[in-house]
């Protein structure tokens, strides 16, 4: 098994790798080709030879190479004669790809015959007398994994989970699907550490951000049934929302481009504690006060607000509660009996893993008192998520067209894909990422002690899901499963040629010193420090976390521990900017600054009380130990460190970057999730 120490997931990086573009729609020709192939798949599966005759050209033949390495050719008529009318076959088919130009097309499909074989079909099609016909099919096959092989495989994979496979560790469950087959599904640890109740594959976990995909799917289902349009103004369904300067559509919510700041850091800003209750109505009271920070569609904010509004729209359009709609339209049809929405904070969820947070003494219980739904609060098991993932491969709820849209990249008003720090965002609320030379779709979620992760590798046809109830991040276990199955397909990615040159030329300490200093990101309001330690350039984050930068060539460096995260220094007018580059994701720019150093007397000009009308809260700014401090009784002290003139960064994620007005009459808070939250000075 390959080492995975360099496979760090983008959820824990500053910058993510590239996603990859998807088709924004399906052409009429592609739809016609798809219909022809589906005639073949359904005709063989449902005993409908007439559909096969409609799909095949009269001279259609099948080609394969048998076990004796001989070419085997079978006529289409002979193939059709083996299909008994009305007799259904135990087989599941799906289309993998379609490519066409002019009147010629190629396609690929997979047919699974459980317990026997898995067939990969390759088609050649021609547009013949106005219709697409299959003129040739070649295929290969492999053995379906039987119980003995799966048992052997499971024994090998169990070693990955040896550290969590004990009764005094919180629950962890794992799922792996390879080429449409469930190849691994196991549970470890205990759902209750006091009573040592063992976890099972039916144990429920808080999915946190993995809940978002179900909300998105529900919206697309309603669109498919013509119950709504993604271009509808959201005030059509939620008339109590404030009037906005520019229209916000459902599409804006689904693509996180509405411009509405995230309610979650705002809740922390007013002093939400772990034991506090947070209801949907409380959140809506906040959301209904928020105005967009930019024209909808021009930019993005990755937060929770848009998903809360989507859940409200689903309830309004369907005439059911969000929980009831999800149960009736998604979970029950897919027999996901261990899946439910917790839309009331004190609702009891049966067979759920207790939430734990690790500390020096072991684990402590951590309650989740939230009734918020849309972005979080769906509880599910790996057994149910297997059914969900298989539905995305071969839909029982929804259509193939819906699923294609589900995995389509969101776009901005300028038609560019939405390339966030986490990757390229999709309508399905997941991210495309390109790392180690392979395409990946992923999402992670953390809430209380629950940490969930899903990683998909579409080209390798592999998906892994990890659910846990007592880990800060459980995705590394999933990546070990990935490495076991498809690690041999990984490469060093975009920078392989550069990586091969590492260590062949080490810059002098004098040259490295030229890059040192403080670099500031205007969008987020935070800074990073570059310094030389032990003849190595190092990237210093807040909290003292440090990464070495390995020289590649010229002014380009690779971040140690990553195979595709580069930092390039661009020199202009005898100064530098720092550019993050991850695969071909658009760079993120940091500008080198002369960090301002206010004297204690100069800091006095910022001292005073500041009022936020939106939340009806006051923060008092004072000086303590020669530092500017923001204080709120429920939050405590937040240290504000000067970056440039009138701009500070804080020690709290929800305070982010603070920008004082030129006349010091107030300040605004800017983070990745909050934009321009205004505080007005009310006293000095």
XYZ file of C-alpha atoms in Angstrom:
684
model
C 0.000 0.000 0.000
C 1.308 3.457 -0.861
C 2.066 6.002 1.833
C -0.662 8.607 2.254
C 1.237 11.187 4.268
C 1.157 13.575 1.288
C -2.528 13.110 0.508
C -4.028 15.956 2.531
C -7.617 16.801 1.647
C -8.503 20.329 0.540
C -10.877 20.802 3.477
C -7.829 21.323 5.698
C -5.782 23.348 3.233
C -5.817 27.075 2.648
C -6.207 26.576 -1.052
C -7.835 23.712 -2.938
C -6.838 22.095 -6.192
C -8.627 22.478 -9.498
C -12.046 21.146 -10.204
C -12.891 20.323 -13.775
C -15.545 21.788 -16.021
C -18.746 19.953 -16.752
C -21.167 20.434 -19.611
C -23.725 23.057 -18.732
C -26.451 21.311 -20.703
C -27.258 18.328 -22.891
C -27.633 18.914 -26.654
C -30.515 17.432 -28.627
C -28.068 15.137 -30.446
C -26.604 13.851 -27.198
C -30.111 13.309 -25.841
C -30.975 11.287 -28.955
C -27.809 9.181 -28.614
C -28.598 8.612 -24.945
C -32.134 7.503 -25.846
C -30.746 4.958 -28.313
C -28.375 3.456 -25.748
C -31.136 3.377 -23.139
C -33.268 1.416 -25.620
C -30.459 -1.147 -25.657
C -30.073 -1.190 -21.853
C -33.808 -1.318 -21.127
C -34.512 -3.705 -23.967
C -32.137 -6.347 -22.619
C -33.075 -5.719 -18.988
C -36.862 -5.708 -19.403
C -37.292 -8.250 -22.176
C -38.186 -5.803 -24.959
C -36.633 -6.994 -28.253
C -38.469 -4.258 -30.182
C -36.430 -1.671 -28.323
C -33.263 -3.494 -29.359
C -34.317 -3.457 -33.009
C -34.969 0.265 -32.657
C -31.503 0.789 -31.158
C -29.485 -1.396 -33.563
C -28.597 -0.898 -37.225
C -29.692 -3.975 -39.228
C -26.053 -4.983 -39.740
C -25.155 -4.586 -36.043
C -22.523 -6.976 -34.631
C -20.935 -7.602 -31.224
C -17.196 -8.097 -30.777
C -15.154 -9.400 -27.864
C -12.050 -11.434 -27.084
C -12.726 -14.674 -25.201
C -10.639 -16.384 -22.523
C -8.669 -18.241 -25.202
C -7.621 -14.893 -26.713
C -9.795 -15.484 -29.781
C -11.914 -12.809 -31.454
C -15.590 -13.611 -30.977
C -18.156 -11.999 -33.296
C -21.885 -12.326 -32.790
C -24.630 -10.950 -35.058
C -27.197 -8.492 -33.755
C -30.118 -10.715 -34.784
C -28.690 -13.630 -32.834
C -28.223 -11.370 -29.837
C -31.835 -10.134 -30.046
C -33.119 -13.700 -30.358
C -31.764 -14.424 -26.867
C -34.004 -11.735 -25.331
C -37.293 -13.302 -24.287
C -40.230 -10.871 -24.592
C -41.456 -9.751 -21.183
C -38.774 -11.625 -19.241
C -36.822 -9.269 -17.017
C -33.121 -9.895 -16.478
C -31.218 -9.434 -13.249
C -28.984 -6.655 -14.531
C -28.363 -2.961 -13.918
C -27.051 -0.674 -16.656
C -25.765 2.874 -16.771
C -24.250 5.191 -19.379
C -20.726 6.316 -18.532
C -19.838 8.622 -21.436
C -20.955 9.912 -24.840
C -18.852 11.682 -27.476
C -20.011 12.693 -30.945
C -19.054 14.755 -33.967
C -21.173 15.121 -37.089
C -23.018 11.869 -37.716
C -20.592 9.651 -35.779
C -20.628 8.921 -32.058
C -18.929 6.714 -29.507
C -20.259 5.812 -26.086
C -19.474 3.697 -23.058
C -21.843 1.891 -20.692
C -21.614 -0.580 -17.851
C -23.903 -3.531 -17.239
C -23.780 -5.215 -13.824
C -25.156 -8.740 -13.428
C -25.015 -9.215 -9.636
C -23.320 -12.408 -8.551
C -21.888 -13.101 -11.999
C -20.149 -10.542 -14.255
C -19.678 -6.813 -14.811
C -19.679 -5.859 -18.525
C -18.161 -2.697 -20.013
C -19.751 -1.909 -23.401
C -18.148 0.326 -26.047
C -20.469 1.537 -28.812
C -19.996 2.968 -32.266
C -23.091 4.821 -33.490
C -24.011 6.456 -36.791
C -26.811 8.859 -37.552
C -28.739 6.855 -40.094
C -31.794 8.221 -41.945
C -32.300 10.840 -39.237
C -31.876 8.428 -36.310
C -28.906 7.333 -34.248
C -28.221 3.614 -34.545
C -25.704 1.345 -32.831
C -23.657 -0.200 -35.628
C -21.096 -1.972 -33.488
C -20.528 -2.950 -29.870
C -17.362 -4.330 -28.337
C -17.188 -5.290 -24.722
C -15.066 -6.655 -21.932
C -16.107 -8.230 -18.669
C -14.807 -9.091 -15.243
C -16.010 -11.251 -12.411
C -18.503 -9.778 -10.001
C -17.011 -9.768 -6.520
C -18.448 -12.768 -4.712
C -18.786 -13.148 -0.952
C -15.473 -14.977 -0.537
C -13.516 -12.295 -2.365
C -15.252 -9.524 -0.448
C -14.447 -11.273 2.843
C -10.746 -11.441 1.917
C -10.760 -7.804 0.879
C -12.514 -6.738 4.074
C -9.883 -8.455 6.189
C -7.146 -6.475 4.437
C -8.979 -3.175 4.792
C -9.846 -3.659 8.468
C -6.228 -2.896 9.351
C -6.782 0.712 8.229
C -9.251 1.126 11.086
C -7.244 -0.656 13.777
C -6.823 2.523 15.848
C -10.593 3.162 16.048
C -11.647 -0.480 16.276
C -12.054 -0.578 20.021
C -14.918 -0.162 22.469
C -13.460 2.955 24.128
C -13.382 4.916 20.850
C -16.381 6.830 19.431
C -18.141 5.292 16.454
C -16.669 5.239 12.947
C -18.322 3.683 9.900
C -16.933 3.288 6.393
C -18.306 2.594 2.932
C -16.527 1.937 -0.363
C -18.219 1.499 -3.751
C -16.137 0.350 -6.709
C -17.568 0.126 -10.224
C -21.115 0.071 -8.929
C -20.466 -2.595 -6.286
C -20.350 -2.192 -2.514
C -16.909 -3.597 -1.729
C -16.546 -2.445 1.867
C -19.068 -1.527 4.562
C -17.986 -1.738 8.190
C -18.553 -0.200 11.638
C -16.066 0.360 14.461
C -16.070 1.787 17.972
C -19.016 2.545 20.242
C -22.037 4.772 19.824
C -22.077 5.324 23.606
C -18.782 5.209 25.494
C -20.457 4.886 28.893
C -22.259 1.693 27.955
C -19.873 0.485 25.213
C -22.697 -0.049 22.707
C -21.026 -1.154 19.455
C -21.642 0.780 16.259
C -23.224 -0.927 13.232
C -23.578 0.025 9.579
C -27.096 1.181 10.482
C -25.877 3.612 13.164
C -26.967 7.171 12.410
C -24.580 10.132 12.324
C -25.023 13.872 11.950
C -24.014 14.457 8.319
C -23.324 18.183 8.841
C -22.396 19.688 5.432
C -23.085 16.379 3.651
C -26.752 17.236 4.283
C -26.512 19.964 1.644
C -26.527 17.510 -1.269
C -30.003 16.243 -0.342
C -31.412 19.765 -0.185
C -29.969 20.494 -3.625
C -31.343 17.239 -5.048
C -34.809 18.068 -3.679
C -34.761 21.455 -5.446
C -33.784 19.798 -8.726
C -36.578 17.242 -8.261
C -39.117 20.050 -7.878
C -37.694 21.731 -10.959
C -37.956 18.491 -12.938
C -41.625 18.230 -11.929
C -42.196 21.841 -13.088
C -43.038 22.934 -9.550
C -40.470 25.728 -9.727
C -37.813 27.236 -11.971
C -34.250 27.926 -10.925
C -34.704 31.372 -12.461
C -37.587 32.231 -10.118
C -37.163 35.181 -7.769
C -36.939 33.696 -4.266
C -39.410 36.319 -3.013
C -42.053 34.576 -5.111
C -41.997 31.818 -2.486
C -40.711 33.782 0.509
C -42.494 37.156 0.255
C -41.457 38.230 3.749
C -37.851 38.525 2.651
C -36.707 42.148 2.314
C -36.687 43.772 -1.086
C -33.248 43.567 -2.611
C -31.640 45.997 -5.001
C -31.159 43.145 -7.472
C -33.231 39.969 -7.811
C -31.999 36.830 -6.049
C -33.045 33.629 -7.831
C -33.178 30.018 -6.705
C -30.180 29.454 -8.976
C -28.235 32.008 -6.946
C -29.030 30.109 -3.741
C -28.093 26.776 -5.302
C -24.788 28.164 -6.576
C -24.018 30.118 -3.346
C -23.839 33.376 -5.300
C -26.734 35.232 -3.630
C -24.384 37.589 -1.792
C -26.063 36.841 1.553
C -23.575 36.484 4.391
C -23.454 33.320 6.458
C -25.636 33.331 9.571
C -23.353 30.882 11.411
C -20.381 33.161 12.175
C -22.927 35.877 12.909
C -24.416 33.595 15.559
C -20.965 33.126 17.074
C -20.479 36.880 16.907
C -23.463 37.417 19.198
C -22.191 34.759 21.597
C -23.759 31.440 20.641
C -22.387 28.748 22.968
C -22.129 25.013 22.489
C -24.990 24.347 24.912
C -27.282 26.980 23.375
C -30.306 26.114 21.249
C -30.443 27.421 17.677
C -33.759 27.033 15.836
C -34.754 27.564 12.212
C -36.905 30.553 13.200
C -34.010 32.169 15.064
C -31.847 31.776 11.980
C -34.561 33.154 9.708
C -34.909 36.218 11.938
C -31.240 36.904 11.223
C -31.362 35.967 7.540
C -34.339 38.248 6.888
C -32.206 41.231 7.933
C -29.264 40.499 5.614
C -28.737 42.467 2.410
C -26.509 41.079 -0.379
C -22.887 42.172 -0.174
C -22.590 42.180 -3.978
C -24.771 41.811 -7.052
C -26.106 38.237 -7.015
C -24.098 36.077 -9.376
C -20.995 38.276 -9.392
C -19.194 36.484 -6.540
C -19.752 33.708 -4.010
C -20.004 33.187 -0.254
C -19.678 29.608 0.906
C -21.951 29.522 3.934
C -25.205 28.143 5.300
C -27.702 30.947 4.624
C -28.565 29.991 1.047
C -29.323 26.411 2.064
C -31.673 27.525 4.856
C -33.681 29.506 2.300
C -33.711 26.545 -0.113
C -35.219 24.382 2.632
C -37.919 27.010 3.209
C -38.681 27.113 -0.526
C -38.993 23.315 -0.642
C -41.535 23.442 2.187
C -43.467 26.290 0.549
C -43.630 24.687 -2.907
C -44.435 21.165 -1.691
C -46.933 22.169 0.992
C -45.104 19.857 3.405
C -42.516 20.404 6.065
C -38.965 20.058 4.805
C -38.555 16.873 6.871
C -41.759 15.340 5.479
C -40.875 16.162 1.884
C -37.426 14.600 2.194
C -38.900 11.488 3.781
C -41.724 11.096 1.239
C -39.843 11.998 -1.946
C -36.288 10.838 -1.280
C -35.675 8.647 1.718
C -38.652 6.262 1.644
C -38.546 5.636 -2.155
C -34.869 4.711 -1.795
C -35.601 2.611 1.324
C -33.256 4.824 3.340
C -34.898 3.802 6.594
C -32.038 5.062 8.793
C -32.162 8.611 7.408
C -34.110 11.547 8.796
C -34.139 15.314 9.148
C -33.881 16.677 12.658
C -35.821 19.922 12.236
C -36.623 20.427 15.934
C -33.659 20.691 18.285
C -35.047 18.419 21.023
C -36.321 15.684 18.704
C -34.986 12.272 19.718
C -33.021 10.471 16.995
C -32.931 6.729 17.555
C -29.811 4.620 17.119
C -27.587 7.682 16.784
C -23.902 7.833 17.665
C -23.280 10.108 20.633
C -21.244 13.208 19.780
C -17.796 13.341 21.427
C -14.891 15.781 21.354
C -11.425 14.587 22.297
C -9.444 16.261 25.065
C -6.425 15.488 27.253
C -8.512 13.147 29.407
C -10.004 11.237 26.459
C -13.428 12.151 25.117
C -16.182 14.391 26.436
C -19.785 14.424 25.276
C -20.728 17.348 23.016
C -24.420 18.050 22.497
C -25.789 19.355 19.208
C -28.735 21.620 20.060
C -29.669 22.770 16.585
C -32.998 22.604 14.782
C -31.568 24.273 11.689
C -32.212 22.388 8.464
C -31.170 22.714 4.852
C -27.394 22.988 5.309
C -27.107 20.522 8.233
C -29.125 18.197 10.459
C -29.740 15.201 8.271
C -28.834 12.033 10.146
C -27.973 8.918 8.169
C -25.996 5.669 8.155
C -23.439 4.265 5.729
C -25.951 1.563 4.839
C -28.365 4.249 3.662
C -25.676 6.338 1.997
C -24.778 3.274 -0.070
C -28.350 3.315 -1.415
C -28.034 7.024 -2.098
C -24.742 6.676 -3.979
C -26.079 3.798 -6.055
C -29.074 5.977 -6.951
C -26.664 8.577 -8.319
C -25.141 5.865 -10.530
C -28.436 4.368 -11.682
C -31.350 6.598 -10.640
C -34.542 5.289 -9.107
C -35.486 8.728 -7.794
C -34.826 11.478 -10.305
C -33.521 11.050 -13.830
C -30.137 10.787 -15.491
C -30.566 14.367 -16.710
C -31.178 15.540 -13.139
C -28.024 13.802 -11.937
C -25.996 15.368 -14.744
C -27.208 18.765 -13.598
C -26.489 17.791 -9.987
C -22.812 17.342 -10.904
C -22.677 20.406 -13.166
C -20.386 23.240 -12.110
C -22.060 26.430 -10.942
C -21.272 29.588 -12.883
C -20.998 33.290 -12.212
C -22.645 36.062 -14.214
C -19.602 36.203 -16.497
C -20.140 32.480 -17.250
C -16.953 31.479 -15.469
C -17.071 28.417 -13.260
C -17.162 29.064 -9.541
C -13.594 28.295 -8.504
C -13.504 28.598 -4.729
C -10.646 27.896 -2.345
C -12.171 24.466 -1.821
C -12.422 23.564 -5.498
C -14.927 24.061 -8.285
C -18.416 24.230 -6.789
C -21.309 22.177 -8.193
C -25.091 22.356 -8.012
C -24.860 19.210 -5.902
C -23.018 21.228 -3.212
C -19.765 19.355 -3.670
C -16.413 20.373 -5.073
C -14.398 19.235 -8.061
C -10.759 18.922 -7.165
C -7.741 17.874 -9.211
C -4.893 16.357 -7.279
C -2.294 13.661 -7.841
C -3.273 13.617 -11.493
C -6.855 12.387 -10.955
C -10.269 14.040 -10.831
C -12.059 14.052 -7.527
C -15.423 15.196 -6.167
C -15.566 15.689 -2.430
C -17.401 17.209 0.523
C -16.644 17.175 4.230
C -18.744 18.159 7.213
C -18.021 18.806 10.886
C -20.560 19.574 13.615
C -20.062 18.916 17.311
C -18.042 15.718 17.498
C -19.400 14.410 14.192
C -17.101 14.499 11.161
C -18.259 13.168 7.805
C -16.478 12.922 4.465
C -17.216 11.714 0.965
C -14.648 11.357 -1.828
C -15.566 10.332 -5.384
C -13.166 9.512 -8.193
C -15.365 9.390 -11.319
C -12.738 8.188 -13.787
C -11.773 5.324 -11.486
C -15.451 4.741 -10.563
C -14.665 4.726 -6.869
C -16.507 6.349 -3.946
C -15.722 6.276 -0.250
C -17.772 7.591 2.689
C -16.555 7.956 6.273
C -18.836 8.890 9.194
C -17.516 9.442 12.708
C -18.762 10.764 16.048
C -15.552 11.672 17.854
C -12.911 12.874 15.389
C -11.944 16.382 14.317
C -11.378 15.077 10.779
C -11.981 11.535 9.606
C -11.277 11.938 5.906
C -7.747 10.562 6.165
C -9.253 7.125 6.840
C -11.237 7.445 3.626
C -8.121 8.389 1.726
C -6.385 5.249 2.971
C -9.236 3.246 1.445
C -8.838 5.248 -1.755
C -5.125 4.566 -1.760
C -5.716 0.846 -1.364
C -8.008 0.657 -4.380
C -6.792 3.267 -6.856
C -3.508 4.567 -5.462
C -1.615 3.167 -8.427
C -3.472 5.621 -10.703
C -2.222 8.657 -8.743
C 0.548 10.845 -10.124
C 2.234 13.983 -8.915
C -0.260 16.069 -10.883
C 0.352 19.441 -12.466
C 3.771 20.013 -11.000
C 5.408 16.677 -11.632
C 8.178 18.042 -13.822
C 8.936 20.718 -11.254
C 8.873 18.296 -8.344
C 11.470 16.122 -10.046
C 13.901 19.032 -9.908
C 13.477 19.669 -6.188
C 16.660 19.671 -4.194
C 18.931 19.982 -7.226
C 19.433 23.693 -6.642
C 18.982 25.269 -3.234
C 18.650 29.095 -3.191
C 21.054 30.939 -0.970
C 19.854 32.255 2.359
C 20.341 35.778 0.986
C 17.919 35.110 -1.865
C 15.380 33.493 0.451
C 15.521 36.541 2.710
C 14.248 38.649 -0.203
C 10.894 36.826 0.000
C 10.369 37.250 3.729
C 7.809 39.595 5.216
C 4.077 39.888 5.834
C 1.650 39.163 2.980
C -1.995 40.244 3.157
C -5.092 38.884 1.390
C -7.605 41.686 0.830
C -10.605 39.409 0.219
C -10.427 37.604 3.550
C -8.596 40.239 5.551
C -5.958 37.886 6.960
C -2.196 37.904 6.615
C 0.569 35.324 6.434
C 4.191 35.639 7.404
C 7.147 34.325 5.394
C 10.402 33.811 7.259
C 13.647 31.895 6.903
C 14.448 29.239 9.517
C 17.377 26.820 9.196
C 18.115 27.987 5.622
C 14.531 27.115 4.586
C 11.741 29.508 3.604
C 8.702 28.866 5.792
C 5.034 29.802 5.549
C 3.629 30.792 8.959
C -0.115 30.706 9.611
C -2.004 32.066 12.584
C -1.715 29.812 15.607
C 1.917 29.074 14.828
C 1.324 26.381 12.177
C 4.309 26.354 9.827
C 4.942 24.760 6.423
C 8.321 24.609 4.724
C 8.478 25.888 1.134
C 10.629 23.713 -1.111
C 12.386 25.449 -4.022
C 11.204 24.405 -7.477
C 12.670 26.930 -9.887
C 13.305 30.660 -9.800
C 10.663 32.241 -7.578
C 8.459 29.142 -7.415
C 8.135 26.924 -4.339
C 6.194 23.809 -3.414
C 4.446 23.652 -0.034
C 5.905 20.720 1.864
C 3.441 17.863 2.299
C 1.498 18.794 -0.844
C 2.083 17.570 -4.378
C 0.151 20.317 -6.145
C 0.151 23.462 -3.970
C 2.668 26.007 -5.192
C 3.646 29.503 -4.123
C 5.122 31.853 -6.688
C 6.589 35.252 -5.878
C 6.012 37.932 -8.523
C 8.340 40.918 -8.436
C 7.173 44.382 -9.425
C 8.756 47.723 -8.602
C 11.240 45.989 -6.305
C 8.448 44.392 -4.271
C 6.696 41.024 -4.255
C 3.223 39.574 -4.374
C 2.605 35.995 -3.304
C 0.416 33.821 -5.506
C -1.129 30.565 -4.406
C -1.467 28.119 -7.253
C -3.143 24.744 -6.963
C -3.181 22.750 -10.199
C -4.861 25.118 -12.686
C -7.201 26.744 -10.165
C -7.097 30.545 -10.506
C -4.404 31.930 -8.265
C -5.135 33.644 -4.979
C -3.155 36.814 -4.466
C -1.388 38.030 -1.329
C 0.325 41.408 -1.382
C 3.450 42.054 0.653
C 2.848 44.873 3.061
C 4.710 46.919 5.598
C 2.746 45.876 8.642
C 1.685 48.917 10.610
C 2.761 49.032 14.228
C 0.536 51.315 16.267
C 1.805 52.709 19.546
C -0.397 52.325 22.597
C -1.271 56.013 22.315
C -2.236 55.630 18.650
C -4.456 52.647 19.494
C -6.442 54.949 21.785
C -8.110 56.457 18.715
C -9.926 53.138 18.124
C -11.165 52.742 21.701
C -14.932 52.997 22.185
C -18.279 51.218 21.918
C -19.541 50.008 18.524
C -23.123 49.012 17.746
C -24.386 46.534 15.114
C -28.006 47.368 14.288
C -28.633 44.085 12.482
C -27.933 42.006 15.586
C -28.606 44.645 18.238
C -25.244 44.000 19.883
C -22.446 46.201 21.203
C -18.718 45.434 21.234
C -16.457 47.492 23.459
C -12.930 48.140 22.212
C -10.224 48.820 24.765
C -6.489 48.461 25.245
C -5.001 45.644 27.291
C -1.297 44.761 27.443
C -0.651 47.245 24.620
C -3.109 45.414 22.339
C -6.498 46.449 21.004
C -9.182 44.190 22.453
C -12.825 43.729 21.371
C -15.098 42.509 24.142
C -18.638 41.126 24.342
C -19.962 39.501 27.549
C -20.990 36.263 25.839
C -17.941 36.080 23.578
C -15.155 37.315 25.781
C -12.028 39.044 24.540
C -10.959 39.080 20.905
C -7.438 40.359 20.165
C -7.205 42.731 17.185
C -3.804 42.915 15.503
C -3.029 45.766 13.077
C -2.152 44.814 9.504
C -2.283 48.012 7.461
C -3.666 51.445 8.268
C -7.142 51.141 9.843
C -7.247 47.396 9.149
C -6.879 44.664 11.747
C -7.076 40.904 11.855
C -8.470 38.983 14.806
C -7.825 35.825 16.758
C -11.425 34.648 16.186
C -12.590 33.124 12.903
C -15.962 34.872 13.055
C -14.378 38.312 13.531
C -12.052 37.918 10.564
C -10.676 41.136 9.110
C -11.792 44.445 10.624
C -11.793 47.577 8.484
C -12.281 50.923 10.229
C -13.775 53.838 8.340
C -11.319 56.612 7.505
C -12.990 58.908 10.059
C -13.090 56.042 12.622
C -16.879 56.402 12.894
C -17.280 52.645 12.721
C -15.893 49.436 11.292
C -16.987 46.511 9.131
C -16.220 42.823 9.569
C -15.107 40.813 6.555
C -14.398 37.094 6.523
C -14.831 34.460 3.852
C -18.416 33.997 5.105
C -19.324 37.546 6.234
C -19.062 40.606 4.048
C -19.312 44.198 5.244
C -21.135 43.645 8.520
C -21.351 47.210 9.831
C -20.708 48.428 13.380
C -21.334 52.106 14.159
C -19.340 53.912 16.814
C -21.639 55.128 19.592
C -19.133 56.322 22.186
C -15.420 56.884 22.686
